[in-house]
mmCIF file of C-alpha atoms in Angstrom:
data_model
loop_
_atom_site.group_PDB
_atom_site.id
_atom_site.type_symbol
_atom_site.label_atom_id
_atom_site.label_comp_id
_atom_site.label_asym_id
_atom_site.label_seq_id
_atom_site.Cartn_x
_atom_site.Cartn_y
_atom_site.Cartn_z
ATOM 1 C CA UNK V 1 65.030 34.774 -36.609
ATOM 2 C CA UNK V 2 65.563 31.686 -34.434
ATOM 3 C CA UNK V 3 62.919 29.005 -34.844
ATOM 4 C CA UNK V 4 61.645 27.229 -31.775
ATOM 5 C CA UNK V 5 62.366 23.525 -31.848
ATOM 6 C CA UNK V 6 59.337 21.307 -32.426
ATOM 7 C CA UNK V 7 59.985 19.491 -29.176
ATOM 8 C CA UNK V 8 59.707 22.708 -27.212
ATOM 9 C CA UNK V 9 56.427 23.518 -28.973
ATOM 10 C CA UNK V 10 54.910 20.251 -27.744
ATOM 11 C CA UNK V 11 55.959 20.758 -24.154
ATOM 12 C CA UNK V 12 53.115 21.316 -21.690
ATOM 13 C CA UNK V 13 52.777 24.969 -20.947
ATOM 14 C CA UNK V 14 53.045 26.331 -17.465
ATOM 15 C CA UNK V 15 49.573 27.492 -16.315
ATOM 16 C CA UNK V 16 51.150 30.541 -14.777
ATOM 17 C CA UNK V 17 52.487 31.653 -18.114
ATOM 18 C CA UNK V 18 49.344 30.973 -20.107
ATOM 19 C CA UNK V 19 47.366 34.118 -20.945
ATOM 20 C CA UNK V 20 43.836 34.459 -19.728
ATOM 21 C CA UNK V 21 42.473 34.633 -23.243
ATOM 22 C CA UNK V 22 44.158 31.350 -24.107
ATOM 23 C CA UNK V 23 42.526 29.647 -21.134
ATOM 24 C CA UNK V 24 39.255 31.050 -22.346
ATOM 25 C CA UNK V 25 39.847 29.678 -25.800
ATOM 26 C CA UNK V 26 40.576 26.247 -24.349
ATOM 27 C CA UNK V 27 37.341 26.367 -22.338
ATOM 28 C CA UNK V 28 35.419 27.381 -25.404
ATOM 29 C CA UNK V 29 36.916 24.463 -27.296
ATOM 30 C CA UNK V 30 35.742 22.118 -24.553
ATOM 31 C CA UNK V 31 32.261 23.664 -24.466
ATOM 32 C CA UNK V 32 31.981 23.261 -28.218
ATOM 33 C CA UNK V 33 31.897 19.494 -27.710
ATOM 34 C CA UNK V 34 29.002 19.595 -25.218
ATOM 35 C CA UNK V 35 26.552 18.613 -27.951
ATOM 36 C CA UNK V 36 28.375 15.321 -28.235
ATOM 37 C CA UNK V 37 27.663 14.719 -24.556
ATOM 38 C CA UNK V 38 23.930 15.266 -25.154
ATOM 39 C CA UNK V 39 24.010 12.897 -28.114
ATOM 40 C CA UNK V 40 25.730 10.263 -26.034
ATOM 41 C CA UNK V 41 23.156 10.712 -23.267
ATOM 42 C CA UNK V 42 20.274 10.376 -25.732
ATOM 43 C CA UNK V 43 21.795 7.214 -27.159
ATOM 44 C CA UNK V 44 22.170 5.833 -23.647
ATOM 45 C CA UNK V 45 18.525 6.600 -22.815
ATOM 46 C CA UNK V 46 17.378 5.072 -26.078
ATOM 47 C CA UNK V 47 19.398 1.971 -25.298
ATOM 48 C CA UNK V 48 17.836 1.748 -21.853
ATOM 49 C CA UNK V 49 14.340 2.115 -23.316
ATOM 50 C CA UNK V 50 15.080 -0.583 -25.855
ATOM 51 C CA UNK V 51 16.384 -2.846 -23.134
ATOM 52 C CA UNK V 52 13.236 -2.093 -21.101
ATOM 53 C CA UNK V 53 11.017 -3.067 -24.022
ATOM 54 C CA UNK V 54 13.067 -6.176 -24.467
ATOM 55 C CA UNK V 55 12.537 -7.027 -20.814
ATOM 56 C CA UNK V 56 8.766 -6.547 -21.209
ATOM 57 C CA UNK V 57 8.729 -8.753 -24.312
ATOM 58 C CA UNK V 58 10.767 -11.367 -22.514
ATOM 59 C CA UNK V 59 8.387 -11.203 -19.545
ATOM 60 C CA UNK V 60 5.379 -11.579 -21.858
ATOM 61 C CA UNK V 61 6.956 -14.549 -23.606
ATOM 62 C CA UNK V 62 7.820 -16.063 -20.244
ATOM 63 C CA UNK V 63 4.242 -15.636 -19.028
ATOM 64 C CA UNK V 64 2.868 -17.232 -22.201
ATOM 65 C CA UNK V 65 5.341 -20.079 -21.827
ATOM 66 C CA UNK V 66 4.369 -20.589 -18.200
ATOM 67 C CA UNK V 67 0.679 -20.634 -19.153
ATOM 68 C CA UNK V 68 1.368 -23.175 -21.893
ATOM 69 C CA UNK V 69 3.331 -25.347 -19.477
ATOM 70 C CA UNK V 70 0.534 -25.082 -16.914
ATOM 71 C CA UNK V 71 -2.022 -26.232 -19.485
ATOM 72 C CA UNK V 72 0.208 -29.137 -20.490
ATOM 73 C CA UNK V 73 0.493 -30.207 -16.858
ATOM 74 C CA UNK V 74 -3.280 -30.060 -16.407
ATOM 75 C CA UNK V 75 -3.814 -32.077 -19.573
ATOM 76 C CA UNK V 76 -1.197 -34.608 -18.459
ATOM 77 C CA UNK V 77 -2.894 -34.935 -15.066
ATOM 78 C CA UNK V 78 -6.246 -35.679 -16.702
ATOM 79 C CA UNK V 79 -4.600 -38.218 -19.023
ATOM 80 C CA UNK V 80 -2.989 -39.992 -16.052
ATOM 81 C CA UNK V 81 -6.338 -40.036 -14.286
ATOM 82 C CA UNK V 82 -8.014 -41.645 -17.291
ATOM 83 C CA UNK V 83 -5.357 -44.282 -17.933
ATOM 84 C CA UNK V 84 -5.239 -45.278 -14.258
ATOM 85 C CA UNK V 85 -9.038 -45.542 -14.025
ATOM 86 C CA UNK V 86 -9.076 -42.782 -11.462
ATOM 87 C CA UNK V 87 -6.443 -44.185 -9.106
ATOM 88 C CA UNK V 88 -3.757 -41.622 -10.027
ATOM 89 C CA UNK V 89 -4.672 -38.109 -9.029
ATOM 90 C CA UNK V 90 -1.896 -35.573 -9.475
ATOM 91 C CA UNK V 91 -1.634 -32.572 -7.192
ATOM 92 C CA UNK V 92 -2.838 -30.224 -9.934
ATOM 93 C CA UNK V 93 -5.946 -32.295 -10.735
ATOM 94 C CA UNK V 94 -9.150 -30.600 -9.652
ATOM 95 C CA UNK V 95 -12.062 -32.870 -8.791
ATOM 96 C CA UNK V 96 -15.750 -32.178 -8.321
ATOM 97 C CA UNK V 97 -18.597 -34.102 -6.750
ATOM 98 C CA UNK V 98 -18.742 -36.435 -9.758
ATOM 99 C CA UNK V 99 -15.136 -36.876 -10.901
ATOM 100 C CA UNK V 100 -12.143 -35.096 -12.347
ATOM 101 C CA UNK V 101 -12.925 -31.714 -13.845
ATOM 102 C CA UNK V 102 -11.833 -30.647 -17.309
ATOM 103 C CA UNK V 103 -11.586 -26.831 -17.341
ATOM 104 C CA UNK V 104 -13.550 -25.141 -20.083
ATOM 105 C CA UNK V 105 -10.420 -23.529 -21.537
ATOM 106 C CA UNK V 106 -9.061 -27.040 -22.175
ATOM 107 C CA UNK V 107 -12.175 -28.866 -23.340
ATOM 108 C CA UNK V 108 -13.396 -26.082 -25.618
ATOM 109 C CA UNK V 109 -11.064 -25.601 -28.555
ATOM 110 C CA UNK V 110 -12.625 -23.310 -31.199
ATOM 111 C CA UNK V 111 -10.121 -24.523 -33.813
ATOM 112 C CA UNK V 112 -11.331 -28.101 -33.420
ATOM 113 C CA UNK V 113 -15.074 -27.442 -33.440
ATOM 114 C CA UNK V 114 -17.253 -28.165 -36.430
ATOM 115 C CA UNK V 115 -17.662 -24.926 -38.342
ATOM 116 C CA UNK V 116 -21.356 -25.554 -38.983
ATOM 117 C CA UNK V 117 -22.157 -25.784 -35.252
ATOM 118 C CA UNK V 118 -22.535 -22.486 -33.395
ATOM 119 C CA UNK V 119 -22.014 -22.362 -29.632
ATOM 120 C CA UNK V 120 -25.040 -20.353 -28.471
ATOM 121 C CA UNK V 121 -23.692 -20.204 -24.913
ATOM 122 C CA UNK V 122 -21.004 -17.797 -26.101
ATOM 123 C CA UNK V 123 -23.716 -15.322 -27.197
ATOM 124 C CA UNK V 124 -25.821 -15.212 -24.017
ATOM 125 C CA UNK V 125 -25.173 -13.882 -20.517
ATOM 126 C CA UNK V 126 -23.055 -16.343 -18.555
ATOM 127 C CA UNK V 127 -22.520 -16.260 -14.810
ATOM 128 C CA UNK V 128 -20.790 -18.730 -12.471
ATOM 129 C CA UNK V 129 -22.614 -20.252 -9.507
ATOM 130 C CA UNK V 130 -21.392 -21.725 -6.235
ATOM 131 C CA UNK V 131 -24.735 -23.133 -5.099
ATOM 132 C CA UNK V 132 -27.392 -25.366 -6.580
ATOM 133 C CA UNK V 133 -30.064 -22.688 -6.853
ATOM 134 C CA UNK V 134 -30.631 -19.003 -6.375
ATOM 135 C CA UNK V 135 -31.754 -15.785 -8.044
ATOM 136 C CA UNK V 136 -30.005 -13.494 -10.492
ATOM 137 C CA UNK V 137 -30.955 -9.795 -10.538
ATOM 138 C CA UNK V 138 -31.478 -8.361 -14.011
ATOM 139 C CA UNK V 139 -31.500 -4.581 -14.190
ATOM 140 C CA UNK V 140 -34.456 -3.297 -16.159
ATOM 141 C CA UNK V 141 -33.905 -0.585 -18.717
ATOM 142 C CA UNK V 142 -34.310 2.849 -17.122
ATOM 143 C CA UNK V 143 -37.247 4.912 -18.380
ATOM 144 C CA UNK V 144 -37.105 7.732 -15.811
ATOM 145 C CA UNK V 145 -35.575 11.135 -16.567
ATOM 146 C CA UNK V 146 -33.738 13.681 -14.420
ATOM 147 C CA UNK V 147 -35.374 16.975 -13.453
ATOM 148 C CA UNK V 148 -34.024 20.483 -13.836
ATOM 149 C CA UNK V 149 -33.580 22.353 -10.527
ATOM 150 C CA UNK V 150 -32.853 25.890 -9.450
ATOM 151 C CA UNK V 151 -29.518 26.867 -7.997
ATOM 152 C CA UNK V 152 -29.023 25.609 -4.401
ATOM 153 C CA UNK V 153 -32.429 23.943 -4.470
ATOM 154 C CA UNK V 154 -32.865 20.519 -2.901
ATOM 155 C CA UNK V 155 -32.395 17.535 -5.132
ATOM 156 C CA UNK V 156 -35.712 16.124 -6.324
ATOM 157 C CA UNK V 157 -36.557 12.486 -5.727
ATOM 158 C CA UNK V 158 -35.231 10.231 -8.468
ATOM 159 C CA UNK V 159 -36.645 6.930 -9.602
ATOM 160 C CA UNK V 160 -34.905 3.915 -8.075
ATOM 161 C CA UNK V 161 -33.404 1.314 -10.411
ATOM 162 C CA UNK V 162 -35.729 -1.623 -10.983
ATOM 163 C CA UNK V 163 -34.528 -5.203 -10.905
ATOM 164 C CA UNK V 164 -36.160 -8.406 -12.005
ATOM 165 C CA UNK V 165 -34.973 -11.459 -10.103
ATOM 166 C CA UNK V 166 -34.533 -14.531 -12.286
ATOM 167 C CA UNK V 167 -34.893 -17.756 -10.319
ATOM 168 C CA UNK V 168 -32.586 -20.573 -11.400
ATOM 169 C CA UNK V 169 -31.890 -24.127 -10.304
ATOM 170 C CA UNK V 170 -28.937 -26.167 -11.492
ATOM 171 C CA UNK V 171 -29.549 -29.509 -13.205
ATOM 172 C CA UNK V 172 -27.024 -32.251 -13.943
ATOM 173 C CA UNK V 173 -26.542 -33.389 -17.531
ATOM 174 C CA UNK V 174 -24.750 -36.657 -18.258
ATOM 175 C CA UNK V 175 -23.211 -38.343 -21.271
ATOM 176 C CA UNK V 176 -20.511 -40.884 -22.052
ATOM 177 C CA UNK V 177 -17.503 -41.455 -24.274
ATOM 178 C CA UNK V 178 -16.947 -45.146 -25.100
ATOM 179 C CA UNK V 179 -13.263 -46.023 -24.640
ATOM 180 C CA UNK V 180 -12.280 -49.684 -24.799
ATOM 181 C CA UNK V 181 -9.838 -51.235 -22.360
ATOM 182 C CA UNK V 182 -7.739 -52.389 -25.315
ATOM 183 C CA UNK V 183 -7.247 -48.826 -26.531
ATOM 184 C CA UNK V 184 -5.927 -47.816 -23.127
ATOM 185 C CA UNK V 185 -3.603 -50.815 -22.779
ATOM 186 C CA UNK V 186 -2.303 -51.119 -26.329
ATOM 187 C CA UNK V 187 -1.724 -47.549 -27.445
ATOM 188 C CA UNK V 188 0.499 -44.758 -26.272
ATOM 189 C CA UNK V 189 -1.310 -42.192 -28.402
ATOM 190 C CA UNK V 190 -2.557 -39.334 -26.198
ATOM 191 C CA UNK V 191 -6.215 -39.767 -25.349
ATOM 192 C CA UNK V 192 -6.915 -36.126 -24.565
ATOM 193 C CA UNK V 193 -7.365 -34.927 -28.187
ATOM 194 C CA UNK V 194 -10.048 -37.598 -28.687
ATOM 195 C CA UNK V 195 -11.722 -36.751 -25.397
ATOM 196 C CA UNK V 196 -11.535 -33.026 -26.016
ATOM 197 C CA UNK V 197 -13.203 -33.337 -29.416
ATOM 198 C CA UNK V 198 -15.963 -35.665 -28.277
ATOM 199 C CA UNK V 199 -16.635 -33.907 -24.993
ATOM 200 C CA UNK V 200 -16.554 -30.518 -26.724
ATOM 201 C CA UNK V 201 -19.167 -31.614 -29.253
ATOM 202 C CA UNK V 202 -21.424 -33.036 -26.539
ATOM 203 C CA UNK V 203 -21.014 -29.850 -24.492
ATOM 204 C CA UNK V 204 -22.057 -27.582 -27.385
ATOM 205 C CA UNK V 205 -24.972 -29.846 -28.347
ATOM 206 C CA UNK V 206 -26.251 -29.933 -24.755
ATOM 207 C CA UNK V 207 -26.031 -26.169 -24.234
ATOM 208 C CA UNK V 208 -27.552 -25.371 -27.631
ATOM 209 C CA UNK V 209 -30.522 -27.630 -26.911
ATOM 210 C CA UNK V 210 -31.115 -26.024 -23.506
ATOM 211 C CA UNK V 211 -30.835 -22.473 -24.861
ATOM 212 C CA UNK V 212 -32.980 -23.058 -27.954
ATOM 213 C CA UNK V 213 -35.687 -24.598 -25.756
ATOM 214 C CA UNK V 214 -36.002 -21.156 -24.147
ATOM 215 C CA UNK V 215 -35.843 -19.230 -27.423
ATOM 216 C CA UNK V 216 -38.987 -20.903 -28.767
ATOM 217 C CA UNK V 217 -40.976 -19.620 -25.751
ATOM 218 C CA UNK V 218 -40.539 -15.943 -26.639
ATOM 219 C CA UNK V 219 -43.227 -13.674 -28.090
ATOM 220 C CA UNK V 220 -44.705 -15.580 -31.051
ATOM 221 C CA UNK V 221 -45.253 -13.913 -34.397
ATOM 222 C CA UNK V 222 -46.710 -15.673 -37.441
ATOM 223 C CA UNK V 223 -45.565 -14.791 -40.937
ATOM 224 C CA UNK V 224 -45.601 -15.962 -44.551
ATOM 225 C CA UNK V 225 -42.944 -16.221 -47.210
ATOM 226 C CA UNK V 226 -44.428 -13.228 -49.008
ATOM 227 C CA UNK V 227 -44.509 -11.009 -45.897
ATOM 228 C CA UNK V 228 -41.432 -12.349 -44.097
ATOM 229 C CA UNK V 229 -39.225 -9.393 -44.994
ATOM 230 C CA UNK V 230 -41.768 -6.834 -43.829
ATOM 231 C CA UNK V 231 -42.499 -8.815 -40.650
ATOM 232 C CA UNK V 232 -38.813 -9.077 -39.731
ATOM 233 C CA UNK V 233 -38.317 -5.360 -40.324
ATOM 234 C CA UNK V 234 -41.311 -4.597 -38.113
ATOM 235 C CA UNK V 235 -39.845 -6.688 -35.286
ATOM 236 C CA UNK V 236 -36.455 -5.014 -35.629
ATOM 237 C CA UNK V 237 -37.734 -1.474 -36.073
ATOM 238 C CA UNK V 238 -40.888 -1.339 -33.955
ATOM 239 C CA UNK V 239 -41.480 -4.341 -31.696
ATOM 240 C CA UNK V 240 -38.013 -4.429 -30.110
ATOM 241 C CA UNK V 241 -36.667 -1.553 -28.051
ATOM 242 C CA UNK V 242 -33.982 0.363 -29.988
ATOM 243 C CA UNK V 243 -31.574 -0.138 -27.074
ATOM 244 C CA UNK V 244 -31.413 -3.901 -27.666
ATOM 245 C CA UNK V 245 -28.365 -5.314 -29.444
ATOM 246 C CA UNK V 246 -30.176 -7.449 -31.994
ATOM 247 C CA UNK V 247 -29.192 -10.835 -33.451
ATOM 248 C CA UNK V 248 -31.140 -13.097 -35.817
ATOM 249 C CA UNK V 249 -31.087 -16.851 -35.065
ATOM 250 C CA UNK V 250 -32.501 -18.950 -37.919
ATOM 251 C CA UNK V 251 -33.111 -22.620 -38.586
ATOM 252 C CA UNK V 252 -31.562 -24.202 -41.651
ATOM 253 C CA UNK V 253 -34.882 -24.130 -43.498
ATOM 254 C CA UNK V 254 -35.351 -20.460 -42.587
ATOM 255 C CA UNK V 255 -31.831 -19.765 -43.798
ATOM 256 C CA UNK V 256 -32.727 -21.317 -47.139
ATOM 257 C CA UNK V 257 -35.730 -18.988 -47.444
ATOM 258 C CA UNK V 258 -33.745 -15.904 -46.436
ATOM 259 C CA UNK V 259 -30.874 -16.819 -48.742
ATOM 260 C CA UNK V 260 -33.187 -16.668 -51.753
ATOM 261 C CA UNK V 261 -34.966 -13.426 -50.873
ATOM 262 C CA UNK V 262 -34.200 -10.364 -52.991
ATOM 263 C CA UNK V 263 -35.097 -6.715 -52.771
ATOM 264 C CA UNK V 264 -36.911 -4.780 -55.497
ATOM 265 C CA UNK V 265 -33.630 -4.195 -57.302
ATOM 266 C CA UNK V 266 -32.831 -7.901 -57.432
ATOM 267 C CA UNK V 267 -30.147 -7.871 -54.713
ATOM 268 C CA UNK V 268 -30.033 -10.672 -52.156
ATOM 269 C CA UNK V 269 -31.030 -9.539 -48.669
ATOM 270 C CA UNK V 270 -28.688 -11.945 -46.894
ATOM 271 C CA UNK V 271 -25.186 -10.480 -47.056
ATOM 272 C CA UNK V 272 -21.749 -11.807 -46.217
ATOM 273 C CA UNK V 273 -19.924 -9.795 -43.565
ATOM 274 C CA UNK V 274 -16.372 -9.815 -42.238
ATOM 275 C CA UNK V 275 -17.409 -8.004 -39.042
ATOM 276 C CA UNK V 276 -20.121 -10.425 -37.916
ATOM 277 C CA UNK V 277 -18.817 -13.506 -36.089
ATOM 278 C CA UNK V 278 -21.165 -15.723 -38.105
ATOM 279 C CA UNK V 279 -20.048 -14.143 -41.375
ATOM 280 C CA UNK V 280 -23.646 -13.283 -42.344
ATOM 281 C CA UNK V 281 -25.937 -10.315 -41.822
ATOM 282 C CA UNK V 282 -29.469 -9.334 -42.778
ATOM 283 C CA UNK V 283 -30.619 -5.721 -42.504
ATOM 284 C CA UNK V 284 -27.237 -5.078 -40.887
ATOM 285 C CA UNK V 285 -27.856 -7.577 -38.042
ATOM 286 C CA UNK V 286 -25.715 -10.697 -37.514
ATOM 287 C CA UNK V 287 -27.307 -14.009 -38.508
ATOM 288 C CA UNK V 288 -26.702 -17.294 -36.646
ATOM 289 C CA UNK V 289 -27.726 -20.570 -38.316
ATOM 290 C CA UNK V 290 -28.703 -23.620 -36.217
ATOM 291 C CA UNK V 291 -30.173 -27.045 -36.982
ATOM 292 C CA UNK V 292 -33.897 -27.262 -37.709
ATOM 293 C CA UNK V 293 -34.416 -29.548 -34.707
ATOM 294 C CA UNK V 294 -33.258 -26.888 -32.264
ATOM 295 C CA UNK V 295 -36.069 -24.473 -33.149
ATOM 296 C CA UNK V 296 -38.724 -26.914 -34.335
ATOM 297 C CA UNK V 297 -39.048 -29.802 -36.751
ATOM 298 C CA UNK V 298 -37.131 -30.583 -39.902
ATOM 299 C CA UNK V 299 -38.329 -28.341 -42.732
ATOM 300 C CA UNK V 300 -39.939 -25.712 -40.488
ATOM 301 C CA UNK V 301 -39.064 -22.053 -40.969
ATOM 302 C CA UNK V 302 -38.276 -20.652 -37.528
ATOM 303 C CA UNK V 303 -36.529 -17.351 -36.761
ATOM 304 C CA UNK V 304 -35.674 -15.816 -33.402
ATOM 305 C CA UNK V 305 -34.951 -12.080 -33.398
ATOM 306 C CA UNK V 306 -33.702 -10.159 -30.389
ATOM 307 C CA UNK V 307 -30.940 -9.472 -27.885
ATOM 308 C CA UNK V 308 -29.417 -12.785 -26.802
ATOM 309 C CA UNK V 309 -27.403 -11.215 -23.975
ATOM 310 C CA UNK V 310 -30.491 -9.677 -22.418
ATOM 311 C CA UNK V 311 -32.812 -12.557 -23.239
ATOM 312 C CA UNK V 312 -31.002 -15.635 -21.889
ATOM 313 C CA UNK V 313 -29.185 -16.319 -18.607
ATOM 314 C CA UNK V 314 -26.734 -19.242 -18.529
ATOM 315 C CA UNK V 315 -25.759 -20.229 -14.973
ATOM 316 C CA UNK V 316 -22.678 -22.448 -14.896
ATOM 317 C CA UNK V 317 -22.285 -24.493 -11.707
ATOM 318 C CA UNK V 318 -19.449 -26.815 -12.747
ATOM 319 C CA UNK V 319 -17.304 -27.382 -15.818
ATOM 320 C CA UNK V 320 -17.405 -30.719 -17.607
ATOM 321 C CA UNK V 321 -16.437 -33.580 -15.296
ATOM 322 C CA UNK V 322 -15.319 -37.085 -16.212
ATOM 323 C CA UNK V 323 -15.536 -40.365 -14.292
ATOM 324 C CA UNK V 324 -15.353 -44.038 -15.143
ATOM 325 C CA UNK V 325 -18.693 -45.827 -15.405
ATOM 326 C CA UNK V 326 -18.876 -49.615 -15.409
ATOM 327 C CA UNK V 327 -20.365 -51.336 -18.441
ATOM 328 C CA UNK V 328 -21.089 -54.877 -19.563
ATOM 329 C CA UNK V 329 -18.476 -54.716 -22.320
ATOM 330 C CA UNK V 330 -14.759 -55.270 -21.750
ATOM 331 C CA UNK V 331 -13.988 -51.776 -20.665
ATOM 332 C CA UNK V 332 -15.766 -48.838 -19.196
ATOM 333 C CA UNK V 333 -17.514 -45.737 -20.385
ATOM 334 C CA UNK V 334 -15.863 -42.443 -19.601
ATOM 335 C CA UNK V 335 -18.841 -40.621 -18.184
ATOM 336 C CA UNK V 336 -19.326 -36.901 -18.769
ATOM 337 C CA UNK V 337 -21.337 -34.578 -16.584
ATOM 338 C CA UNK V 338 -22.201 -30.880 -16.644
ATOM 339 C CA UNK V 339 -24.125 -28.843 -14.106
ATOM 340 C CA UNK V 340 -25.871 -25.701 -15.276
ATOM 341 C CA UNK V 341 -29.195 -23.981 -15.819
ATOM 342 C CA UNK V 342 -30.612 -21.799 -18.591
ATOM 343 C CA UNK V 343 -33.423 -19.352 -17.925
ATOM 344 C CA UNK V 344 -35.229 -16.504 -19.698
ATOM 345 C CA UNK V 345 -33.878 -13.233 -18.309
ATOM 346 C CA UNK V 346 -35.823 -10.607 -20.276
ATOM 347 C CA UNK V 347 -39.007 -11.774 -21.981
ATOM 348 C CA UNK V 348 -39.261 -8.547 -23.978
ATOM 349 C CA UNK V 349 -35.826 -8.984 -25.539
ATOM 350 C CA UNK V 350 -36.891 -11.290 -28.369
ATOM 351 C CA UNK V 351 -39.562 -12.495 -30.802
ATOM 352 C CA UNK V 352 -40.059 -15.950 -32.273
ATOM 353 C CA UNK V 353 -41.160 -15.657 -35.903
ATOM 354 C CA UNK V 354 -42.477 -18.744 -37.686
ATOM 355 C CA UNK V 355 -44.004 -19.641 -41.028
ATOM 356 C CA UNK V 356 -46.608 -22.417 -41.070
ATOM 357 C CA UNK V 357 -45.216 -25.663 -42.449
ATOM 358 C CA UNK V 358 -47.819 -25.849 -45.206
ATOM 359 C CA UNK V 359 -47.009 -22.352 -46.461
ATOM 360 C CA UNK V 360 -43.284 -22.998 -46.281
ATOM 361 C CA UNK V 361 -43.680 -26.298 -48.136
ATOM 362 C CA UNK V 362 -45.755 -24.702 -50.875
ATOM 363 C CA UNK V 363 -43.197 -21.965 -51.318
ATOM 364 C CA UNK V 364 -40.291 -24.427 -51.563
ATOM 365 C CA UNK V 365 -42.101 -26.521 -54.213
ATOM 366 C CA UNK V 366 -43.194 -23.432 -56.155
ATOM 367 C CA UNK V 367 -46.952 -24.092 -55.660
#
């Protein structure tokens, strides 16, 4: 038997001489590798998806970077305005009718605020205003019900929504930050952190005073140390509509009383909470602590209970503005100004609970 040389075996076969079944086998061999094509396609799609996610992440990072750069430019513009005594006004500097405006997102830095001071304006209804006065419609809670009707019958008359128009008028509030001429001339330290901190504190103090002045006008309710728990539960469970989102605002002296109250099993009623923004709850409702002076006098036990969003309307006309004000000292005051109004929106949305000073004093001394 003559063996075919290896070279001849490797020669390309003539298609005309290849049997049909051999062609079929070759096609089958090729088809057997089709799964690899699907795998390659899946890998390609996965790669594209990954690249797409990477593009989205890059776009997000770019947007955040652009926002950060924009804020830096605004801060730099305000700094230039301050150091030049108002003569340098960059293109990005926004001015109002009093002076340069510091946007709220710049002046209010939650990380820099004093932890013991709560910004009540963040808990009430806030709306911007473009005029000095006007009305704000507050939708009353619906009490009407729908009627059942027969098939193809005409729709019965439904009760129209009721609104209560709250009249507001913007007032201007002013303050000042003392900055000496020497500090401007002799230091290159950025002034904005100092201004932000001081202006932020004055802003919170001003708004808290205006809001608390409205809280004390709500439905009065007298109580005693012995009956305080029952009285608060009655307000929460009976006096206030169940639809209200309730919050408890207490003075420091009231907080001291609540912090020492226990139930029949000896457990403190005031509880720490990781879900409440204030970190405290009583009867499952968030507790906000403010200075005694905001709700009364030092030592007085004052508690406001109700829905802050429904109760108070905060109309913001203009963010904090700064301008140089002449003074007799060597330098000038950096004047601050805010324009806003605070009004009662829903009188039924809260109760003002108080304990007479004599009773509170006797309880604190153990008499």
